[in-house]
Short mmCIF file of C-alpha atoms in Angstrom, two decimals:
data_model
loop_
_atom_site.label_atom_id
_atom_site.label_comp_id
_atom_site.label_asym_id
_atom_site.label_seq_id
_atom_site.Cartn_x
_atom_site.Cartn_y
_atom_site.Cartn_z
CA MET Q 123 92.11 120.92 94.10
CA GLU Q 124 94.32 121.35 91.07
CA GLN Q 125 91.29 121.86 88.81
CA PHE Q 126 90.10 124.55 91.22
CA ASP Q 127 93.49 126.27 91.04
CA VAL Q 128 93.47 126.20 87.24
CA ARG Q 129 89.87 127.42 86.90
CA TYR Q 130 90.20 130.30 89.36
CA GLY Q 131 93.90 131.14 89.09
CA GLU Q 132 94.49 130.10 92.71
CA ASN Q 133 97.20 128.08 94.41
CA ARG Q 134 95.26 126.37 97.20
CA SER Q 135 96.10 122.78 96.31
CA ARG Q 136 99.47 123.29 97.96
CA TYR Q 137 97.73 123.59 101.35
CA PHE Q 138 95.96 120.29 100.81
CA LEU Q 139 99.16 118.59 99.65
CA ASN Q 140 101.16 120.07 102.55
CA MET Q 141 98.58 118.68 104.97
CA VAL Q 142 98.93 115.22 103.44
CA GLU Q 143 102.73 115.36 103.58
CA LEU Q 144 102.81 116.59 107.18
CA SER Q 145 100.23 114.06 108.31
CA LEU Q 146 102.35 111.22 106.90
CA ASN Q 147 104.71 111.92 109.76
CA VAL Q 148 102.03 111.68 112.44
CA GLU Q 149 104.45 110.89 115.28
CA ALA Q 150 106.51 114.02 114.70
CA CYS Q 151 103.42 116.19 114.35
CA PHE Q 152 101.85 114.87 117.55
CA GLN Q 153 104.96 115.96 119.41
CA ASP Q 154 104.32 119.56 118.40
CA GLU Q 155 100.79 120.75 119.11
CA GLN Q 156 101.60 124.00 117.31
CA VAL Q 157 102.14 122.14 114.00
CA TRP Q 158 98.64 120.69 114.17
CA GLY Q 159 97.10 124.00 115.17
CA ASP Q 160 98.89 125.81 112.34
CA MET Q 161 97.83 123.17 109.79
CA LEU Q 162 94.23 123.43 110.89
CA ALA Q 163 94.17 127.24 110.95
CA THR Q 164 95.77 127.40 107.50
CA LEU Q 165 93.37 124.90 105.97
CA ASP Q 166 90.35 126.58 107.53
CA SER Q 167 91.42 129.98 106.19
CA GLU Q 168 91.82 128.59 102.66
CA ILE Q 169 88.42 126.87 102.34
CA PRO Q 170 86.78 128.45 99.28
CA ASP Q 171 83.47 130.24 99.77
CA SER Q 172 80.84 128.64 97.53
CA GLU Q 173 79.30 132.04 96.81
CA GLU Q 174 82.61 133.37 95.50
CA PHE Q 175 83.61 130.14 93.72
CA GLY Q 176 80.25 128.81 92.53
CA ASP Q 177 81.31 126.27 89.92
CA ILE Q 178 81.77 122.56 90.57
CA GLU Q 179 85.51 123.04 91.10
CA GLY Q 180 84.70 125.40 93.96
CA ASP Q 181 82.39 122.85 95.57
CA LEU Q 182 84.95 120.09 95.21
CA ALA Q 183 87.81 122.17 96.60
CA GLN Q 184 85.62 123.30 99.48
CA ASN Q 185 84.75 119.69 100.31
CA ALA Q 186 88.38 118.56 100.03
CA LEU Q 187 89.63 121.21 102.45
CA ILE Q 188 86.76 120.72 104.89
CA SER Q 189 87.38 116.96 104.81
CA ALA Q 190 91.08 117.55 105.42
CA SER Q 191 90.28 119.87 108.32
CA TYR Q 192 88.11 117.23 109.98
CA ALA Q 193 90.78 114.59 109.31
CA ILE Q 194 93.39 116.72 111.08
CA GLN Q 195 91.05 117.22 114.01
CA TYR Q 196 90.50 113.46 114.17
CA MET Q 197 94.23 112.79 114.07
CA GLN Q 198 94.81 115.37 116.77
CA TYR Q 199 91.99 114.57 119.18
CA GLY Q 200 90.82 111.08 118.15
CA LYS Q 201 87.12 111.99 118.12
CA LEU Q 202 85.15 109.58 115.93
CA ALA Q 203 82.73 112.39 115.01
CA ASP Q 204 85.58 114.21 113.24
CA PHE Q 205 86.51 111.08 111.28
CA CYS Q 206 82.86 110.58 110.29
CA ALA Q 207 82.53 114.22 109.21
CA SER Q 208 85.68 113.89 107.09
CA ALA Q 209 84.40 110.70 105.44
CA GLU Q 210 80.99 112.31 104.88
CA LYS Q 211 82.62 115.18 102.94
CA VAL Q 212 84.50 112.64 100.81
CA LEU Q 213 81.25 110.82 100.01
CA GLU Q 214 79.52 114.13 99.27
CA THR Q 215 82.32 114.91 96.81
CA VAL Q 216 81.88 111.54 95.12
CA ASP Q 217 78.19 112.28 94.73
CA VAL Q 218 78.88 115.70 93.18
CA LEU Q 219 81.44 114.24 90.75
CA HIS Q 220 79.21 111.41 89.59
CA TYR Q 221 76.10 113.58 89.35
CA SER Q 222 77.94 116.18 87.27
CA GLU Q 223 78.84 113.47 84.73
CA ASN Q 224 75.53 111.60 84.79
CA PRO Q 225 72.50 112.70 86.84
CA ASP Q 226 71.13 109.14 86.54
CA TYR Q 227 74.21 107.39 87.92
CA ASP Q 228 73.90 104.42 90.30
CA GLU Q 229 74.49 106.21 93.60
CA ARG Q 230 74.61 103.00 95.64
CA LYS Q 231 77.29 101.46 93.42
CA ALA Q 232 79.41 104.62 93.45
CA MET Q 233 79.14 105.00 97.23
CA MET Q 234 80.01 101.34 97.84
CA ARG Q 235 83.15 101.74 95.71
CA GLU Q 236 84.16 104.85 97.64
CA ILE Q 237 83.45 103.22 100.98
CA GLY Q 238 85.76 100.40 99.86
CA LEU Q 239 88.52 102.93 99.15
CA LEU Q 240 87.94 104.57 102.53
CA GLY Q 241 88.15 101.11 104.10
CA LEU Q 242 91.55 100.60 102.50
CA LEU Q 243 92.69 103.92 103.92
CA VAL Q 244 91.42 103.07 107.40
CA ARG Q 245 93.16 99.68 107.30
CA GLY Q 246 96.30 101.46 106.13
CA LEU Q 247 96.07 103.84 109.07
CA SER Q 248 95.91 100.93 111.51
CA VAL Q 249 99.53 100.11 110.67
CA PRO Q 250 102.40 102.59 110.41
CA LEU Q 251 101.43 104.96 107.61
CA THR Q 252 103.71 105.04 104.61
CA ASN Q 253 103.65 106.61 101.18
CA THR Q 254 102.80 103.14 99.84
CA VAL Q 255 99.30 103.33 101.35
CA LEU Q 256 98.55 106.56 99.52
CA GLU Q 257 100.19 105.33 96.30
CA ASN Q 258 98.00 102.21 96.37
CA LEU Q 259 94.84 104.27 96.86
CA ASP Q 260 95.89 106.55 94.03
CA GLU Q 261 96.52 103.55 91.78
CA ILE Q 262 93.13 102.04 92.58
CA ALA Q 263 91.40 105.33 91.87
CA ARG Q 264 93.27 105.78 88.58
CA ASN Q 265 92.35 102.29 87.40
CA ALA Q 266 88.65 102.84 87.97
CA PRO Q 267 87.89 106.42 86.95
CA ILE Q 268 84.53 108.04 87.43
CA GLY Q 269 82.14 106.80 84.79
CA ALA Q 270 83.83 103.37 84.63
CA ASP Q 271 81.04 101.85 86.71
CA SER Q 272 78.41 102.81 84.18
CA ALA Q 273 80.55 101.63 81.26
CA GLU Q 274 80.71 98.10 82.72
CA GLU Q 275 76.94 97.63 82.63
#
């Protein structure tokens, strides 16, 4: 999201970050249906149009916000289809990132790594959510940057 903002002179990453911060306090948000509705409406209105923002940063920002929108819908209504759609957008983003660096990348290896990270997130969501869960995911992602898989071989 931040790369999108830099490339296009936008400030849309704040919507994504606000969604993450608000969703950390799920109990409070569930008590106010308007908070969820406002978050969803705001995110949906800020999803970049791929025709207007055609570079990779536009695709990635679009996927991030769509994924976040589905995640909010899942948190609000508990429909598994929304969770799956959110995860699918994350995996699509991983594919775009890896392909942009190396069109011959090992898709299976990259997807398995990402599924592992998503598994950590899901396990983290099964207990009270804390900043620690997100910090751990961030640390894991930082320690194994894109392209690291191919460097190991």
